[in-house]
Short mmCIF file of C-alpha atoms in Angstrom, two decimals:
data_model
loop_
_atom_site.label_atom_id
_atom_site.label_comp_id
_atom_site.label_asym_id
_atom_site.label_seq_id
_atom_site.Cartn_x
_atom_site.Cartn_y
_atom_site.Cartn_z
CA MET A 1 38.78 -65.83 -16.48
CA SER A 2 37.43 -61.77 -16.62
CA ASP A 3 38.11 -59.29 -14.01
CA ALA A 4 34.75 -57.38 -13.52
CA SER A 5 37.07 -54.56 -11.80
CA ALA A 6 40.17 -54.44 -14.44
CA PRO A 7 39.70 -51.77 -16.79
CA VAL A 8 38.56 -52.76 -20.58
CA ALA A 9 41.16 -53.07 -22.45
CA ASN A 10 40.42 -50.40 -26.11
CA GLU A 11 42.36 -52.84 -28.36
CA ALA A 12 42.80 -54.34 -30.82
CA THR A 13 45.97 -56.62 -33.14
CA LEU A 14 46.56 -56.35 -37.04
CA THR A 15 48.67 -58.60 -39.27
CA VAL A 16 48.85 -57.78 -42.38
CA ARG A 17 50.61 -60.13 -45.42
CA LEU A 18 49.28 -58.39 -48.43
CA HIS A 19 50.74 -55.01 -47.41
CA GLU A 20 48.00 -52.49 -49.29
CA LEU A 21 46.12 -53.71 -47.10
CA LEU A 22 47.47 -51.96 -44.33
CA GLY A 23 46.72 -48.35 -44.81
CA PRO A 24 43.12 -48.39 -45.48
CA VAL A 25 42.62 -51.25 -42.33
CA LEU A 26 44.93 -50.17 -39.89
CA GLY A 27 43.55 -46.54 -40.38
CA ARG A 28 40.78 -47.68 -39.56
CA VAL A 29 40.69 -49.57 -36.62
CA VAL A 30 43.13 -47.15 -34.84
CA GLY A 31 40.52 -44.35 -35.96
CA MET A 32 37.27 -46.12 -34.22
CA LEU A 33 39.82 -47.48 -31.14
CA ALA A 34 41.50 -43.75 -30.95
CA ALA A 35 37.39 -42.12 -31.08
CA ARG A 36 35.94 -44.57 -28.44
CA ALA A 37 38.74 -43.82 -25.99
CA GLN A 38 37.92 -39.62 -25.95
CA CYS A 39 40.94 -39.33 -28.22
CA PRO A 40 41.01 -35.30 -28.91
CA ILE A 41 40.11 -33.86 -32.85
CA ASP A 42 43.82 -32.30 -33.50
CA ARG A 43 45.50 -35.94 -31.67
CA LEU A 44 42.92 -38.75 -33.72
CA ASP A 45 44.72 -36.72 -37.10
CA ASP A 46 47.44 -36.96 -35.45
CA ALA A 47 47.17 -40.95 -34.30
CA LEU A 48 45.99 -41.16 -38.50
CA LEU A 49 49.62 -39.11 -39.95
CA LEU A 50 51.14 -41.63 -38.09
CA THR A 51 49.15 -44.77 -39.20
CA ASP A 52 49.98 -44.15 -42.68
CA ALA A 53 54.09 -43.36 -42.17
CA VAL A 54 53.29 -46.84 -40.67
CA ALA A 55 51.28 -48.61 -43.76
CA ALA A 56 54.14 -46.83 -46.23
CA HIS A 57 57.61 -47.24 -44.57
CA ALA A 58 56.97 -51.02 -42.43
CA PRO A 59 56.52 -53.13 -44.87
CA ALA A 60 59.82 -51.90 -46.39
CA HIS A 61 61.51 -53.46 -42.47
CA ALA A 62 59.25 -56.29 -42.01
CA ALA A 63 61.16 -59.51 -40.56
CA ASN A 64 58.90 -61.94 -42.48
CA GLY A 65 57.40 -60.42 -44.86
CA ARG A 66 53.82 -59.38 -42.56
CA VAL A 67 53.52 -56.79 -40.26
CA THR A 68 51.95 -56.53 -36.91
CA VAL A 69 50.52 -53.81 -35.81
CA HIS A 70 49.06 -54.27 -31.86
CA VAL A 71 47.07 -50.67 -31.23
CA ARG A 72 45.65 -50.00 -27.71
CA ALA A 73 44.06 -46.55 -27.22
CA ASP A 74 43.30 -45.51 -23.31
CA GLU A 75 42.65 -41.80 -22.51
CA GLU A 76 45.99 -41.21 -21.71
CA GLY A 77 46.85 -41.81 -25.48
CA LEU A 78 47.93 -44.27 -28.39
CA SER A 79 50.36 -47.18 -28.27
CA LEU A 80 51.60 -49.03 -31.91
CA ARG A 81 53.31 -51.44 -31.62
CA VAL A 82 55.17 -52.20 -34.88
CA GLY A 83 57.23 -55.46 -35.81
CA ALA A 84 58.24 -57.82 -36.41
CA LEU A 85 61.00 -55.64 -37.81
CA ARG A 86 64.34 -57.06 -38.91
CA GLU A 87 67.91 -56.52 -36.53
CA GLY A 88 68.00 -52.59 -37.21
CA GLY A 89 64.78 -52.51 -39.01
CA ALA A 90 63.28 -50.21 -36.02
CA GLU A 91 65.77 -48.23 -36.57
CA GLU A 92 65.67 -48.61 -40.18
CA LEU A 93 61.99 -47.78 -40.21
CA VAL A 94 61.94 -43.75 -38.38
CA GLU A 95 64.77 -42.72 -40.47
CA SER A 96 62.45 -43.31 -43.43
CA ALA A 97 59.74 -41.74 -42.56
CA ALA A 98 61.38 -38.18 -42.98
CA LEU A 99 59.85 -35.76 -45.26
CA PRO A 100 61.36 -32.92 -46.97
CA GLY A 101 61.09 -29.62 -44.87
CA VAL A 102 58.64 -31.13 -42.47
CA GLY A 103 61.44 -33.60 -40.67
CA ASN A 104 60.58 -37.09 -38.97
CA VAL A 105 57.15 -37.83 -39.15
CA PHE A 106 57.42 -40.38 -35.90
CA ARG A 107 59.44 -37.81 -33.92
CA GLN A 108 57.47 -34.71 -35.21
CA VAL A 109 54.66 -36.59 -34.06
CA ALA A 110 54.53 -38.92 -31.55
CA SER A 111 55.17 -38.56 -28.27
CA ASP A 112 57.73 -41.17 -27.14
CA VAL A 113 59.47 -43.76 -30.28
CA ARG A 114 61.75 -46.30 -29.45
CA ALA A 115 62.56 -49.84 -30.63
CA GLU A 116 62.71 -52.95 -28.28
CA GLY A 117 63.71 -55.78 -29.81
CA GLY A 118 62.20 -56.34 -33.11
CA GLU A 119 59.08 -54.05 -32.69
CA LEU A 120 59.26 -50.32 -33.39
CA VAL A 121 56.91 -48.86 -30.75
CA LEU A 122 55.13 -45.42 -31.06
CA HIS A 123 52.98 -43.57 -28.51
CA LEU A 124 50.96 -40.41 -28.88
CA ALA A 125 49.54 -38.46 -26.30
CA PHE A 126 46.14 -36.70 -25.75
CA ARG A 127 47.15 -34.38 -24.26
CA SER A 128 49.56 -31.83 -23.13
CA ALA A 129 51.49 -32.78 -19.92
CA MET B 1 24.44 -70.86 -55.27
CA MET B 2 24.58 -71.52 -51.87
CA GLN B 3 27.27 -74.69 -50.68
CA ALA B 4 27.03 -74.85 -46.73
CA GLU B 5 28.16 -77.69 -44.56
CA ALA B 6 26.36 -77.62 -41.32
CA PRO B 7 28.04 -79.60 -38.49
CA GLY B 8 26.64 -83.03 -38.46
CA PRO B 9 24.74 -84.02 -34.95
CA GLY B 10 28.47 -85.04 -33.60
CA GLY B 11 29.01 -81.07 -33.64
CA PRO B 12 31.14 -79.51 -35.65
CA PHE B 13 34.22 -80.80 -37.44
CA PRO B 14 37.92 -79.93 -38.24
CA LEU B 15 39.30 -77.82 -40.64
CA GLY B 16 42.49 -79.41 -40.59
CA HIS B 17 42.02 -80.41 -44.27
CA GLN B 18 41.86 -77.27 -44.81
CA GLU B 19 45.41 -76.07 -47.13
CA HIS B 20 47.31 -73.79 -44.17
CA GLN B 21 47.65 -71.02 -45.64
CA THR B 22 48.90 -67.11 -44.44
CA PRO B 23 45.65 -65.40 -44.64
CA ASP B 24 46.64 -61.76 -46.13
CA PHE B 25 45.20 -60.20 -43.00
CA GLU B 26 44.11 -60.76 -39.42
CA LEU B 27 42.08 -58.98 -36.67
CA THR B 28 42.22 -60.37 -33.61
CA LEU B 29 40.68 -58.36 -30.65
CA PRO B 30 38.24 -58.61 -27.36
CA ALA B 31 35.04 -60.50 -27.74
CA ARG B 32 32.98 -57.79 -27.08
CA ALA B 33 30.04 -55.75 -29.15
CA GLU B 34 32.19 -52.01 -29.83
CA ASN B 35 34.55 -54.55 -31.42
CA VAL B 36 32.36 -56.08 -33.94
CA ALA B 37 31.80 -52.44 -36.01
CA VAL B 38 35.88 -52.77 -36.20
CA VAL B 39 35.65 -55.53 -37.65
CA ARG B 40 33.04 -54.74 -39.85
CA HIS B 41 35.00 -51.26 -40.49
CA ALA B 42 37.89 -52.73 -41.05
CA PHE B 43 36.25 -54.66 -43.88
CA GLY B 44 35.23 -51.84 -45.35
CA GLY B 45 39.56 -50.79 -45.65
CA LEU B 46 39.72 -54.28 -47.65
CA GLY B 47 37.09 -53.42 -50.13
CA GLU B 48 39.09 -49.68 -50.65
CA ALA B 49 42.39 -51.82 -50.97
CA LEU B 50 40.99 -53.98 -53.46
CA ALA B 51 38.13 -52.57 -55.01
CA VAL B 52 35.45 -54.52 -53.79
CA PRO B 53 32.05 -54.03 -55.70
CA ASP B 54 30.03 -52.30 -53.68
CA HIS B 55 27.60 -55.41 -53.54
CA ALA B 56 30.22 -58.23 -52.18
CA LEU B 57 31.39 -55.99 -49.89
CA ALA B 58 27.95 -55.55 -48.24
CA ASP B 59 27.40 -59.15 -48.65
CA VAL B 60 30.91 -59.75 -46.68
CA LYS B 61 30.33 -56.62 -44.55
CA LEU B 62 26.90 -58.24 -43.41
CA ALA B 63 27.53 -61.90 -43.02
CA VAL B 64 31.31 -61.20 -41.00
CA THR B 65 29.31 -59.08 -38.61
CA GLU B 66 26.50 -61.81 -38.09
CA ALA B 67 29.85 -64.38 -37.14
CA CYS B 68 31.26 -62.14 -35.08
CA THR B 69 27.82 -61.37 -33.00
CA ASN B 70 27.58 -64.91 -32.79
CA VAL B 71 30.84 -65.01 -31.43
CA VAL B 72 30.69 -62.25 -28.84
CA VAL B 73 27.32 -63.24 -27.67
CA HIS B 74 27.74 -67.42 -27.79
CA ALA B 75 31.46 -67.73 -26.89
CA TYR B 76 32.65 -66.62 -23.72
CA GLY B 77 29.67 -66.31 -21.89
CA GLU B 78 30.45 -64.42 -18.96
CA ASN B 79 33.66 -63.87 -19.73
CA GLU B 80 36.21 -62.47 -21.82
CA GLY B 81 38.57 -64.13 -24.87
CA PRO B 82 39.56 -63.21 -28.20
CA MET B 83 37.88 -63.09 -31.42
CA ALA B 84 39.68 -63.47 -34.46
CA VAL B 85 39.33 -62.58 -38.17
CA SER B 86 41.34 -63.31 -40.41
CA ALA B 87 40.79 -62.20 -44.92
CA GLU B 88 42.46 -64.32 -47.89
CA LEU B 89 41.90 -62.98 -51.11
CA ARG B 90 42.15 -65.96 -54.47
CA ASP B 91 41.26 -65.72 -57.61
CA GLY B 92 38.65 -63.83 -57.07
CA ARG B 93 37.39 -65.81 -54.25
CA LEU B 94 37.13 -63.92 -50.34
CA THR B 95 37.72 -66.58 -47.90
CA VAL B 96 37.17 -64.66 -43.83
CA VAL B 97 37.48 -67.04 -41.22
CA VAL B 98 35.70 -65.64 -37.91
CA ALA B 99 37.89 -67.95 -35.32
CA ASP B 100 37.07 -67.74 -31.18
CA GLU B 101 38.45 -69.59 -28.15
CA GLY B 102 35.37 -69.79 -26.21
CA ARG B 103 32.36 -72.85 -26.48
CA GLY B 104 31.70 -73.39 -30.17
CA ILE B 105 28.85 -73.05 -32.11
CA LEU B 106 26.16 -75.99 -30.00
CA PRO B 107 22.69 -75.40 -29.45
CA ARG B 108 21.55 -73.37 -26.90
CA PRO B 109 17.93 -73.30 -25.09
CA ASP B 110 18.75 -70.40 -23.87
CA SER B 111 20.29 -68.12 -26.38
CA PRO B 112 19.21 -65.03 -26.88
CA GLY B 113 19.02 -64.56 -31.35
CA LEU B 114 16.32 -65.43 -33.08
CA GLY B 115 18.87 -68.09 -34.82
CA LEU B 116 19.24 -66.82 -38.23
CA GLY B 117 22.42 -66.20 -37.58
CA LEU B 118 23.52 -68.82 -39.11
CA PRO B 119 21.74 -69.17 -42.47
CA LEU B 120 22.25 -65.81 -43.43
CA ILE B 121 25.67 -66.36 -43.55
CA ALA B 122 24.86 -68.85 -46.00
CA THR B 123 22.72 -67.34 -48.18
CA LEU B 124 24.97 -64.88 -49.09
CA ALA B 125 28.02 -66.57 -48.91
CA GLU B 126 29.26 -69.11 -51.98
CA SER B 127 30.07 -71.53 -48.83
CA LEU B 128 30.28 -72.39 -44.82
CA GLU B 129 32.05 -74.64 -43.30
CA LEU B 130 31.24 -74.16 -38.91
CA GLY B 131 34.29 -75.96 -37.22
CA THR B 132 37.92 -76.49 -34.97
CA GLY B 133 41.01 -74.78 -36.14
CA GLU B 134 44.18 -76.41 -35.67
CA GLY B 135 44.57 -75.26 -32.76
CA ASP B 136 40.90 -76.44 -31.64
CA GLU B 137 39.86 -73.22 -31.71
CA THR B 138 35.92 -72.78 -33.21
CA GLU B 139 36.36 -71.54 -36.81
CA VAL B 140 32.95 -70.19 -39.50
CA ARG B 141 35.11 -70.19 -42.94
CA MET B 142 32.80 -68.44 -44.94
CA THR B 143 34.16 -67.39 -49.02
CA PHE B 144 32.24 -65.11 -51.55
CA VAL B 145 32.05 -64.46 -55.56
CA LEU B 146 34.09 -60.95 -55.54
CA ASP B 147 33.69 -60.17 -59.59
CA GLY B 148 30.00 -62.17 -59.45
CA PRO B 149 27.13 -60.23 -60.89
CA PRO B 150 24.68 -58.49 -58.14
CA GLU B 151 22.13 -61.11 -58.89
CA ALA B 152 22.86 -64.50 -58.74
CA ASP B 153 20.58 -64.84 -62.34
CA ALA B 154 21.76 -60.83 -64.27
CA PRO B 155 22.66 -62.31 -67.32
CA ALA B 156 26.51 -61.47 -67.63
CA ALA B 157 29.13 -61.78 -65.00
CA THR B 158 31.31 -58.01 -64.57
CA GLU B 159 34.73 -56.89 -63.93
CA SER B 160 35.55 -55.86 -60.65
CA GLY B 161 38.76 -54.90 -60.54
CA LEU B 162 40.71 -56.90 -59.09
CA ALA B 163 43.80 -57.92 -59.53
#
């Protein structure tokens, strides 16, 4: 079943129905997985900014009242896959994370922001290319 | 206070009688030792969000840690597999289910542990059930009273601040 030569996946999947749990629980999970992946401290701050934005806005765009976030971290970066979002929800979620004078949090902070089906995928590279 | 229900001689029993509801949160990770700490930390977040009293949260975290450690040590042997932890809050009671898709909770003559994990959980929780879920996965189901006093013989229950 396991392959000793395969890289160990540093990942977790969190599904939340009680939306007030999303921020506190997701922040801790992301923080631990990112730290384990040797995330630089400035990027850890960015990772938690993304997490807070997801927690604040994703529930309003969820397809079924639940928000699922798949978190994966490796030495290259951190990925958050947020779903299941209603039709057009991924784009709306991105747009809702705009702050006056700051701009869009997802686009400003993440290295890659894209909608894939009913999910929003965010990638944060730990180091500049 | 303790109402532990241990599996009979035939092994774990199905928990199909449980009313199926979507849990308030579910966290699924590879069943590895380092992820036990992630689960424990996640419950710290749950405690913060729901204003769970410190003494109750400490019991929950300790019991969940024991249950997850059991999964890591016993469920998959040398193989990899998932560990799923879910929690649901109803009427001041927190029900936590730790599930795996491994060999289940069976006696192991080569067990590296002292066998204290489940008795400890049973002591900390109001109730403990061992069994199998709808998908035949092994489940440890624990229920905790969150708004009770720190000690069983305390004179009166305190307000927990739970909605």
